[in-house]
mmCIF file with all atom_site columns, C-alpha atoms in Angstrom:
data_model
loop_
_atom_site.group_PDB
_atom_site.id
_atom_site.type_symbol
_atom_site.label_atom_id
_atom_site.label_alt_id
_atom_site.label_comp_id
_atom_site.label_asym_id
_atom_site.label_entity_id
_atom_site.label_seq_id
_atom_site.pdbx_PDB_ins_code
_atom_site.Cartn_x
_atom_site.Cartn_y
_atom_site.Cartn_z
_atom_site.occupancy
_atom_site.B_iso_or_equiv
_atom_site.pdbx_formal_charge
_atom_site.auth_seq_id
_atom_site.auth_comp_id
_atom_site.auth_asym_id
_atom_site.auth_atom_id
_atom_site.pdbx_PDB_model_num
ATOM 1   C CA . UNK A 1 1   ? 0.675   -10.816 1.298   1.00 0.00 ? 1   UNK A CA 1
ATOM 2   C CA . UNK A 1 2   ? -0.515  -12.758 -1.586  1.00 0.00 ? 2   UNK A CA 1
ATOM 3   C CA . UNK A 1 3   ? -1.925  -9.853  -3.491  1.00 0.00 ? 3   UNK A CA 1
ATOM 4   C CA . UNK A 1 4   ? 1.321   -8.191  -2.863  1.00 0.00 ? 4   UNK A CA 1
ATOM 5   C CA . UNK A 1 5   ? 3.080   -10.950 -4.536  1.00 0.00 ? 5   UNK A CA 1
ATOM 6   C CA . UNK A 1 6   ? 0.814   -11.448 -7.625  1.00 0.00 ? 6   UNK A CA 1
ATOM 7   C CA . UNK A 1 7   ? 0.969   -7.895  -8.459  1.00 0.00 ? 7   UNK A CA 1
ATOM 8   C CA . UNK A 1 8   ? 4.748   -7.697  -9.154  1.00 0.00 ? 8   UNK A CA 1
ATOM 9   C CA . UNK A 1 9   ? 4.665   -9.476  -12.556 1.00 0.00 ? 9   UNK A CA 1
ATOM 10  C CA . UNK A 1 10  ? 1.632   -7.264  -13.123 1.00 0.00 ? 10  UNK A CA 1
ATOM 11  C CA . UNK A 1 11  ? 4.333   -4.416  -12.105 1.00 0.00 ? 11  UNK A CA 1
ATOM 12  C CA . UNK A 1 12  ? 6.800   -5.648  -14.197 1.00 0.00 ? 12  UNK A CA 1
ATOM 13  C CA . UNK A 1 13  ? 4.947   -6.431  -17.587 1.00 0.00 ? 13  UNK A CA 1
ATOM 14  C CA . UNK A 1 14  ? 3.257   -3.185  -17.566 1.00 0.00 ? 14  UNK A CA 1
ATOM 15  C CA . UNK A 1 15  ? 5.575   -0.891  -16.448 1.00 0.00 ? 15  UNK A CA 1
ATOM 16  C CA . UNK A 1 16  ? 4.416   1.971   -19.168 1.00 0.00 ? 16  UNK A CA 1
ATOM 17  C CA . UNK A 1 17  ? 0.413   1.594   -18.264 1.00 0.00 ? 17  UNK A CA 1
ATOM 18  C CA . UNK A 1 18  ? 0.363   0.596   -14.636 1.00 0.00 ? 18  UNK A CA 1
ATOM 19  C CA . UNK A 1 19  ? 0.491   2.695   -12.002 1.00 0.00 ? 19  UNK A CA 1
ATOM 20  C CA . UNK A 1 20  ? -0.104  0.988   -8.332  1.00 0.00 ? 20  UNK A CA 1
ATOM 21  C CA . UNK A 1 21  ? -1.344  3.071   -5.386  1.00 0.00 ? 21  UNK A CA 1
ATOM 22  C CA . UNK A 1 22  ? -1.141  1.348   -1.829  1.00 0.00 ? 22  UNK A CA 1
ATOM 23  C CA . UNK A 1 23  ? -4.011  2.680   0.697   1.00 0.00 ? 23  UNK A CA 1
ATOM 24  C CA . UNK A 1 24  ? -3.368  1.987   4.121   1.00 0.00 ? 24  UNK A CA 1
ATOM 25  C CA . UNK A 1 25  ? -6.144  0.347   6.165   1.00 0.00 ? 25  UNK A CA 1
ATOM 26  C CA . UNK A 1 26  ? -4.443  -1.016  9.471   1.00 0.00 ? 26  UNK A CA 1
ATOM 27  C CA . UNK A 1 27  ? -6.812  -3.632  11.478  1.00 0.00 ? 27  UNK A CA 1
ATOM 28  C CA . UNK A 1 28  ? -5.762  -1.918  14.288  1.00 0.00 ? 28  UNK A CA 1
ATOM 29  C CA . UNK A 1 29  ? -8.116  0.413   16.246  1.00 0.00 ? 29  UNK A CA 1
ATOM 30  C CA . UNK A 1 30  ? -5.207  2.698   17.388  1.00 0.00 ? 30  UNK A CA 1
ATOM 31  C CA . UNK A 1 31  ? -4.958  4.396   13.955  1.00 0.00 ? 31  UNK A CA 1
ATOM 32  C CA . UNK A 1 32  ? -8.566  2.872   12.788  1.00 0.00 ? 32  UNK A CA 1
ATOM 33  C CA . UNK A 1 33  ? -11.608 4.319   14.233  1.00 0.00 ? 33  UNK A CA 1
ATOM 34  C CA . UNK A 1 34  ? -13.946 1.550   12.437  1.00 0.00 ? 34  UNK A CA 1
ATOM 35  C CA . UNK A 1 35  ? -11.891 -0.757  14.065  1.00 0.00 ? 35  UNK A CA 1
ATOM 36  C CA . UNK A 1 36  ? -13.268 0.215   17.922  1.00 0.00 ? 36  UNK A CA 1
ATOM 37  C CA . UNK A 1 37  ? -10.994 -1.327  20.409  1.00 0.00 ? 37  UNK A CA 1
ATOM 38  C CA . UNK A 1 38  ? -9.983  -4.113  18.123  1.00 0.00 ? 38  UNK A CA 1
ATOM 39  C CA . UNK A 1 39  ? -6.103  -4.588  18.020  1.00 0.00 ? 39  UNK A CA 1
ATOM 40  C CA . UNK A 1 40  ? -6.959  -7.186  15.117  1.00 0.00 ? 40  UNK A CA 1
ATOM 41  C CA . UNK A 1 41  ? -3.109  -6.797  14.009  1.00 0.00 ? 41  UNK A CA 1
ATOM 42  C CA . UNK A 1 42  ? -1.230  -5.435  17.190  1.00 0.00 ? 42  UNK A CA 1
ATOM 43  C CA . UNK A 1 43  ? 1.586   -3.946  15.224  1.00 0.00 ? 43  UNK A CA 1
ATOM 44  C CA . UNK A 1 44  ? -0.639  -2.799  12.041  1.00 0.00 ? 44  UNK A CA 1
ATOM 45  C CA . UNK A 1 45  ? -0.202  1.022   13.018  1.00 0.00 ? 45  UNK A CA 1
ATOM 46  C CA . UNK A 1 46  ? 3.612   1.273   13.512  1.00 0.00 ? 46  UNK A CA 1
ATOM 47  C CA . UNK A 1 47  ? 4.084   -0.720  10.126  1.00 0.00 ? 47  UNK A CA 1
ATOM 48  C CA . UNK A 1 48  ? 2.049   1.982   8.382   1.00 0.00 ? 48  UNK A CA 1
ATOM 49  C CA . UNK A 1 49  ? 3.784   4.484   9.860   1.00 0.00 ? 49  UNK A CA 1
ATOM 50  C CA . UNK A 1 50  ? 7.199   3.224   8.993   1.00 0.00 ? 50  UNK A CA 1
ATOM 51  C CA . UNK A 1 51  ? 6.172   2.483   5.359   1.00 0.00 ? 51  UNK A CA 1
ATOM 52  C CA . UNK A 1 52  ? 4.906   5.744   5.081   1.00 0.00 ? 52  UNK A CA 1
ATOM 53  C CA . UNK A 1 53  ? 7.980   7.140   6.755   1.00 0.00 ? 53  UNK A CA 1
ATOM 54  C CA . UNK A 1 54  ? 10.488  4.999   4.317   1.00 0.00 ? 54  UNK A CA 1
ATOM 55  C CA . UNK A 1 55  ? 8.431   6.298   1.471   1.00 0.00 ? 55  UNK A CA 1
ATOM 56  C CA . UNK A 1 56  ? 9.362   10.104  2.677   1.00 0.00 ? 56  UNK A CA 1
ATOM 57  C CA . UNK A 1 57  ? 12.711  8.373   1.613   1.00 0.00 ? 57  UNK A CA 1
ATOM 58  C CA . UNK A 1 58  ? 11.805  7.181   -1.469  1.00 0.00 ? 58  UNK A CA 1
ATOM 59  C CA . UNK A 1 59  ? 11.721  3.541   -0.072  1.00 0.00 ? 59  UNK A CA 1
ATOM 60  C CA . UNK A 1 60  ? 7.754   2.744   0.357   1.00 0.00 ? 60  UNK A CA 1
ATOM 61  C CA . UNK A 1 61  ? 7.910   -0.572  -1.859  1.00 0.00 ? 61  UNK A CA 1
ATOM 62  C CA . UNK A 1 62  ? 11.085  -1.759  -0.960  1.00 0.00 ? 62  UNK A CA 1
ATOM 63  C CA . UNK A 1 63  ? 9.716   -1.352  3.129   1.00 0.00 ? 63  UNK A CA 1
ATOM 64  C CA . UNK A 1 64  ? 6.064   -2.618  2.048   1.00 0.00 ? 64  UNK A CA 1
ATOM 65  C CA . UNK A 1 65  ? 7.987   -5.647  0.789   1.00 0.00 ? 65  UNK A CA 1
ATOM 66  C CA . UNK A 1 66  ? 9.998   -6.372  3.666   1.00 0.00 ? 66  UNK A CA 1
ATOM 67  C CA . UNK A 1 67  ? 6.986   -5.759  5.911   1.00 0.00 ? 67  UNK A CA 1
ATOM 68  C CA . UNK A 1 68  ? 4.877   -8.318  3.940   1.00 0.00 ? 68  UNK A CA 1
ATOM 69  C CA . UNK A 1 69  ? 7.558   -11.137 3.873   1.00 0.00 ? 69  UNK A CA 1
ATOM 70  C CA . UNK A 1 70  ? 7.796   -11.615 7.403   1.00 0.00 ? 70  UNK A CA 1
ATOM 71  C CA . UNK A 1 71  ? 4.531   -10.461 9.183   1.00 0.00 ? 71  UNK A CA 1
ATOM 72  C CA . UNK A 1 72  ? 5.603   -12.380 12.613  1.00 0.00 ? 72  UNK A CA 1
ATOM 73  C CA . UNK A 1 73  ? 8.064   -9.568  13.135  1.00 0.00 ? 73  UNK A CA 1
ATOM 74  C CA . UNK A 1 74  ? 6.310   -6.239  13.189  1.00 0.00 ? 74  UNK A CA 1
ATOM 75  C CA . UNK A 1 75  ? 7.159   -4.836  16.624  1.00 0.00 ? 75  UNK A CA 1
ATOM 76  C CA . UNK A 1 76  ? 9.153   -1.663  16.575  1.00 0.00 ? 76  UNK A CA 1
ATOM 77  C CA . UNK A 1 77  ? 12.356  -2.464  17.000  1.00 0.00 ? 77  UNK A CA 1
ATOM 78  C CA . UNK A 1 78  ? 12.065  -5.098  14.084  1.00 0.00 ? 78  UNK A CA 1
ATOM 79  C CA . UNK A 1 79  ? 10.309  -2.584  12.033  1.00 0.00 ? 79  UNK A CA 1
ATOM 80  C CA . UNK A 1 80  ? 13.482  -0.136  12.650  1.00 0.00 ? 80  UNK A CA 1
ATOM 81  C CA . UNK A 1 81  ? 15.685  -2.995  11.617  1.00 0.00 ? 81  UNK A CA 1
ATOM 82  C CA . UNK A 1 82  ? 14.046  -3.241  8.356   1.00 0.00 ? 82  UNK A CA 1
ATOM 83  C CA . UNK A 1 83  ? 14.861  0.719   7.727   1.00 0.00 ? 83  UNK A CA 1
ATOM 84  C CA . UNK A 1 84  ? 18.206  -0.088  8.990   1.00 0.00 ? 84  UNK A CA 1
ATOM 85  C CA . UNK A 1 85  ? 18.293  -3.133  6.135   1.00 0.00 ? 85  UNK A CA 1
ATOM 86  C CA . UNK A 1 86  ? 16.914  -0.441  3.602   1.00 0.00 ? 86  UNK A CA 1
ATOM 87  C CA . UNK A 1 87  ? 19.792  2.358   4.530   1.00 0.00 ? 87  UNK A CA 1
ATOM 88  C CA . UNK A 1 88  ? 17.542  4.946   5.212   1.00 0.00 ? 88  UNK A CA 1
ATOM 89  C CA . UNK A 1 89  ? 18.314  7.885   7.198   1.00 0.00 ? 89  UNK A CA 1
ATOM 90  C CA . UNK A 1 90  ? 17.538  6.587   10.798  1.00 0.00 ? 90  UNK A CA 1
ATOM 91  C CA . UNK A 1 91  ? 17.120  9.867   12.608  1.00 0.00 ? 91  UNK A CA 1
ATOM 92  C CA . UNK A 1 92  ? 14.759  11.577  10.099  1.00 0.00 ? 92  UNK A CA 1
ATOM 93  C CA . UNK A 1 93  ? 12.779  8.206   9.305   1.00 0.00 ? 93  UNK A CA 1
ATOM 94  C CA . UNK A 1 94  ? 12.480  7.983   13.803  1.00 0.00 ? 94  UNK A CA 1
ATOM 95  C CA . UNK A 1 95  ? 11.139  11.887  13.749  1.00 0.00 ? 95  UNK A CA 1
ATOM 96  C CA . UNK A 1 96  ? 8.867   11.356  10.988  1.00 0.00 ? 96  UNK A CA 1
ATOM 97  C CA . UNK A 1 97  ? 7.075   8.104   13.150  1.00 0.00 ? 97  UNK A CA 1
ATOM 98  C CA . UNK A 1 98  ? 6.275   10.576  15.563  1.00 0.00 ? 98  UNK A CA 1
ATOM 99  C CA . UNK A 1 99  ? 4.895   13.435  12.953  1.00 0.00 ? 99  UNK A CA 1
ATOM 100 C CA . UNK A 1 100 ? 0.988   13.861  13.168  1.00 0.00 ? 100 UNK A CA 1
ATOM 101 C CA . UNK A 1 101 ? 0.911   14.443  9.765   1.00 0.00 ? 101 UNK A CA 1
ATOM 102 C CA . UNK A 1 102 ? 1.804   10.494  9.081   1.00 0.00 ? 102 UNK A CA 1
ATOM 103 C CA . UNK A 1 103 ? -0.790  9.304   11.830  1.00 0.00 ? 103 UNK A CA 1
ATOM 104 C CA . UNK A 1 104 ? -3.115  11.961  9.929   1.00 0.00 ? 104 UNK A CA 1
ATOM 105 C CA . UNK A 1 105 ? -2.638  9.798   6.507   1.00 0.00 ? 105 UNK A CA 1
ATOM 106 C CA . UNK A 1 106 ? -3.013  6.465   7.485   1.00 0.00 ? 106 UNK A CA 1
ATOM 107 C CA . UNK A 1 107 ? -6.555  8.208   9.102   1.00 0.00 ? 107 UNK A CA 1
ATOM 108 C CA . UNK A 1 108 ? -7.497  9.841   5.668   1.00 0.00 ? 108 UNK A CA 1
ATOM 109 C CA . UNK A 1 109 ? -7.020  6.480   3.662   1.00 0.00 ? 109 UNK A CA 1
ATOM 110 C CA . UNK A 1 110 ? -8.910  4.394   6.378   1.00 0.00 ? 110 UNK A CA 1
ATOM 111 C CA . UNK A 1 111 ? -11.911 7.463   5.828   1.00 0.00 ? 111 UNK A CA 1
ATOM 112 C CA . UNK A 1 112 ? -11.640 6.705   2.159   1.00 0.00 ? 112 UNK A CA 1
ATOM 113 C CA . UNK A 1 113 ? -12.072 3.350   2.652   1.00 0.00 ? 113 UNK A CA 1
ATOM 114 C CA . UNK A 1 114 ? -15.248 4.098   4.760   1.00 0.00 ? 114 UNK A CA 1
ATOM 115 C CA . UNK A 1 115 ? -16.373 6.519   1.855   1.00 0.00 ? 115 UNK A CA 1
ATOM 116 C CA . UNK A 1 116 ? -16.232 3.373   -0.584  1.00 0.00 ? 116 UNK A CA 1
ATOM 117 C CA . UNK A 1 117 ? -17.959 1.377   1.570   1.00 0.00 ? 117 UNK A CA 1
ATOM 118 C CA . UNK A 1 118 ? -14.265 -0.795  2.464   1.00 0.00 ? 118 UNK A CA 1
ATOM 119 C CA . UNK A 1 119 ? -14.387 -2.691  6.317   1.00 0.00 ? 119 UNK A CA 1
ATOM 120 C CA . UNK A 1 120 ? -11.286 -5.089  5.626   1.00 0.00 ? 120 UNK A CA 1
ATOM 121 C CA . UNK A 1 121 ? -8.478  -6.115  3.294   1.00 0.00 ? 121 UNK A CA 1
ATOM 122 C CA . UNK A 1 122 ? -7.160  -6.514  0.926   1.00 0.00 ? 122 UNK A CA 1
ATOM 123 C CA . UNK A 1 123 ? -9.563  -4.817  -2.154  1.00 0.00 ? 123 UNK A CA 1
ATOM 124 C CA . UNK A 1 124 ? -8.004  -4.114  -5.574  1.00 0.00 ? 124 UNK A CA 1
ATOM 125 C CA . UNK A 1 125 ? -9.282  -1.292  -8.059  1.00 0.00 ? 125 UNK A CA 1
ATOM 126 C CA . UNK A 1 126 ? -8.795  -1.218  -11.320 1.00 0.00 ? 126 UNK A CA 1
ATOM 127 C CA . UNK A 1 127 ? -9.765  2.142   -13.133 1.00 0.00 ? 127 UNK A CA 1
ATOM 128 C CA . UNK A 1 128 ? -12.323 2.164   -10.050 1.00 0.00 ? 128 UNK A CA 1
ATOM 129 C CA . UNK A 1 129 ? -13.738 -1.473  -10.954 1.00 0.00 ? 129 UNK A CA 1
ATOM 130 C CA . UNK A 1 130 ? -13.258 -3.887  -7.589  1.00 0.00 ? 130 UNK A CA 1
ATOM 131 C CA . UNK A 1 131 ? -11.534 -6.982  -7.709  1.00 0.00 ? 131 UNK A CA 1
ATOM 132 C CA . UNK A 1 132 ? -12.884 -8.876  -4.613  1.00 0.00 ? 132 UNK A CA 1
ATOM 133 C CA . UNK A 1 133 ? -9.843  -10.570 -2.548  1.00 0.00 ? 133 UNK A CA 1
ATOM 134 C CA . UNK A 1 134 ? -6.133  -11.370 -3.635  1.00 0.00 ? 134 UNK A CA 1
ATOM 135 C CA . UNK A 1 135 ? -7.005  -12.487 -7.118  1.00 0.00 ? 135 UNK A CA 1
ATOM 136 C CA . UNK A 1 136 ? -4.453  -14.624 -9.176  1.00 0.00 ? 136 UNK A CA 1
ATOM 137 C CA . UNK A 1 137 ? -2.187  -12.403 -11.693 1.00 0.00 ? 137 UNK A CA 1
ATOM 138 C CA . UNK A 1 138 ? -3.675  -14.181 -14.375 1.00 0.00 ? 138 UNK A CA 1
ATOM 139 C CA . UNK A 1 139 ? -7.169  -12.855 -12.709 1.00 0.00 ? 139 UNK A CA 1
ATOM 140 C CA . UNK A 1 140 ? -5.116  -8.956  -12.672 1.00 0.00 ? 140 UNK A CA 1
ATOM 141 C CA . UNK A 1 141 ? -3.747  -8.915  -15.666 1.00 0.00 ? 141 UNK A CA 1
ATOM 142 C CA . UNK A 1 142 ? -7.228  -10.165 -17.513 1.00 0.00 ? 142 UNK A CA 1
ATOM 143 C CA . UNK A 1 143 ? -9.004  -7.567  -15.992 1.00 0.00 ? 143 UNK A CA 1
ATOM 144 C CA . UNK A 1 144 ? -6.016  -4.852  -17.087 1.00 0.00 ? 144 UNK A CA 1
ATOM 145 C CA . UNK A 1 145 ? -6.247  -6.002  -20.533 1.00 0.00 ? 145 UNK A CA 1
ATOM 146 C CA . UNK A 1 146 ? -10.286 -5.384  -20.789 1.00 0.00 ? 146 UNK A CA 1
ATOM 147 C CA . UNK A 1 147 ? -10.136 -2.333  -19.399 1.00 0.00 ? 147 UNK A CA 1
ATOM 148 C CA . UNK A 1 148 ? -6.816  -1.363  -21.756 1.00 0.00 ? 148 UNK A CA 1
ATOM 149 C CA . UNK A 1 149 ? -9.642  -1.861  -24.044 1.00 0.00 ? 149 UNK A CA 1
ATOM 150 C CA . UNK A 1 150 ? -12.953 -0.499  -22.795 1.00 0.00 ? 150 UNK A CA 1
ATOM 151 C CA . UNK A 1 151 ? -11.112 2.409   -21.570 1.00 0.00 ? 151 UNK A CA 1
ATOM 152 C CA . UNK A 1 152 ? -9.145  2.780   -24.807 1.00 0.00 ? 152 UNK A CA 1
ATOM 153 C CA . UNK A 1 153 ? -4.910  2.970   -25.175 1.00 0.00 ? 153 UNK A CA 1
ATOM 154 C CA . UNK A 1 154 ? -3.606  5.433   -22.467 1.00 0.00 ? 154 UNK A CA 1
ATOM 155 C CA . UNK A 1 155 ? -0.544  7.451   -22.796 1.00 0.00 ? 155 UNK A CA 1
ATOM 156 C CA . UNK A 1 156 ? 2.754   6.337   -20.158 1.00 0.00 ? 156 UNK A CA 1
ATOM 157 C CA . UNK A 1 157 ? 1.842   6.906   -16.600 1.00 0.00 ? 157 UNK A CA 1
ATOM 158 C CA . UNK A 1 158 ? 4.517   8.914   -15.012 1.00 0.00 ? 158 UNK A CA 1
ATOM 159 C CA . UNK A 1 159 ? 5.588   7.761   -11.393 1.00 0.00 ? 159 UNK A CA 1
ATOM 160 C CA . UNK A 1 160 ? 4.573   9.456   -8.712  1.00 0.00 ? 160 UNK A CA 1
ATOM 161 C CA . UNK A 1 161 ? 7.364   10.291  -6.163  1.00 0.00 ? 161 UNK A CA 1
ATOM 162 C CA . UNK A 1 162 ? 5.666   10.209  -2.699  1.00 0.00 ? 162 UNK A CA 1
ATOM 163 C CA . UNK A 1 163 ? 5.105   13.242  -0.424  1.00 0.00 ? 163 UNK A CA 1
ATOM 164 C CA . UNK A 1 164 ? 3.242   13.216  2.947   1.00 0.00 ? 164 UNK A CA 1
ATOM 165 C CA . UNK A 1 165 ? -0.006  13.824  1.035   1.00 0.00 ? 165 UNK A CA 1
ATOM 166 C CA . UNK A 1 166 ? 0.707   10.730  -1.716  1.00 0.00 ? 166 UNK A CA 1
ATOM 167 C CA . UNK A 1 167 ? -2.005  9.103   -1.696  1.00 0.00 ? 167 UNK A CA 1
ATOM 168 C CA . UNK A 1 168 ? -0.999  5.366   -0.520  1.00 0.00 ? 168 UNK A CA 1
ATOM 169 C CA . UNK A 1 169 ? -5.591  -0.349  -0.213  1.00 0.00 ? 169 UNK A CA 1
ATOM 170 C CA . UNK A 1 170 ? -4.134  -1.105  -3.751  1.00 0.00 ? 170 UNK A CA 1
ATOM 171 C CA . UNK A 1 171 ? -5.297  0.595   -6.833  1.00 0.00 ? 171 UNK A CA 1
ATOM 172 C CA . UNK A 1 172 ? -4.156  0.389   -10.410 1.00 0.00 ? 172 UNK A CA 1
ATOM 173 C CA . UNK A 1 173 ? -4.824  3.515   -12.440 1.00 0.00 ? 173 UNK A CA 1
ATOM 174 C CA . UNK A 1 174 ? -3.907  2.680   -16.347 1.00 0.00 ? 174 UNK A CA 1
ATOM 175 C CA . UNK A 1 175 ? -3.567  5.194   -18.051 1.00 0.00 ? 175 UNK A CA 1
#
């Protein structure tokens, strides 16, 4: 939760350069093989699925937020609430829960996480350089502006509208 909250000034004060990429990596062994039987977070794998499902919608961040502010309630039926709260279409958000293909993303970021070596949360990128643990935004928007420089001035990033195969663990890609 606290990385979620100290990236949106990052969001906000560079809208033109940032671009932030949420990968999902439920503690939850349902949807996370590395996790074995673990239920770490018991309602980790529905959340992901609804965020997932609200971002079909075009509503990922505002259901990632709403998620994050009050992690006590994630059972289903709260989790529906918050689509309700966020007007989304109810019975195509309910059908996509229960699409393979959303189960089949949340498995494909937790294998990517494997793949960079990743066993927990929350990791920040940025332009592929880890930031260990919810660092301050001071601590983000330092590292942005060194690698604004090492990496040279970028050109706008244009927003990605997410698709079942968006990518969605948080990365910033400037540029």
């Amino acid at each position: 939760r606290l990385l979620s909250l100290n990236l949106k000034p990052i969001k906000e004060k560079f809208p033109e350069n940032v671009r932030i990429v949420f990968k999902h990596y439920p503690m939850n062994g349902e949807c996370n093989q590395f996790m074995g039987t673990s239920r770490m977070h018991e309602s980790a794998c529905d959340a992901a699925k609804g965020a997932i499902c609200a971002g079909m919608q075009g509503k990922f961040w505002e259901m990632h937020d709403l998620l994050y502010k009050d992690q006590t309630h994630l059972d289903p039926a709260s989790i529906e609430a918050r689509a309700q709260e966020l007007k989304l279409d109810i019975p195509a958000w309910k059908q996509c829960l229960s699409n393979p293909a959303v189960i089949q993303k949340i498995k494909q970021d937790v294998q990517l996480a494997a793949r960079q070596g990743i066993n927990g949360t929350p990791r920040l990128y940025i332009n592929g350089r880890l930031i260990s643990g919810a660092a301050s935004t001071s601590i983000i928007e330092y590292m942005i502006q060194m690698s604004m420089k090492q990496d040279g001035p970028k050109q706008a990033v244009t927003p990605l509208v997410p698709t079942a195969q968006t990518p969605s663990q948080v990365e910033i890609s400037l540029g």
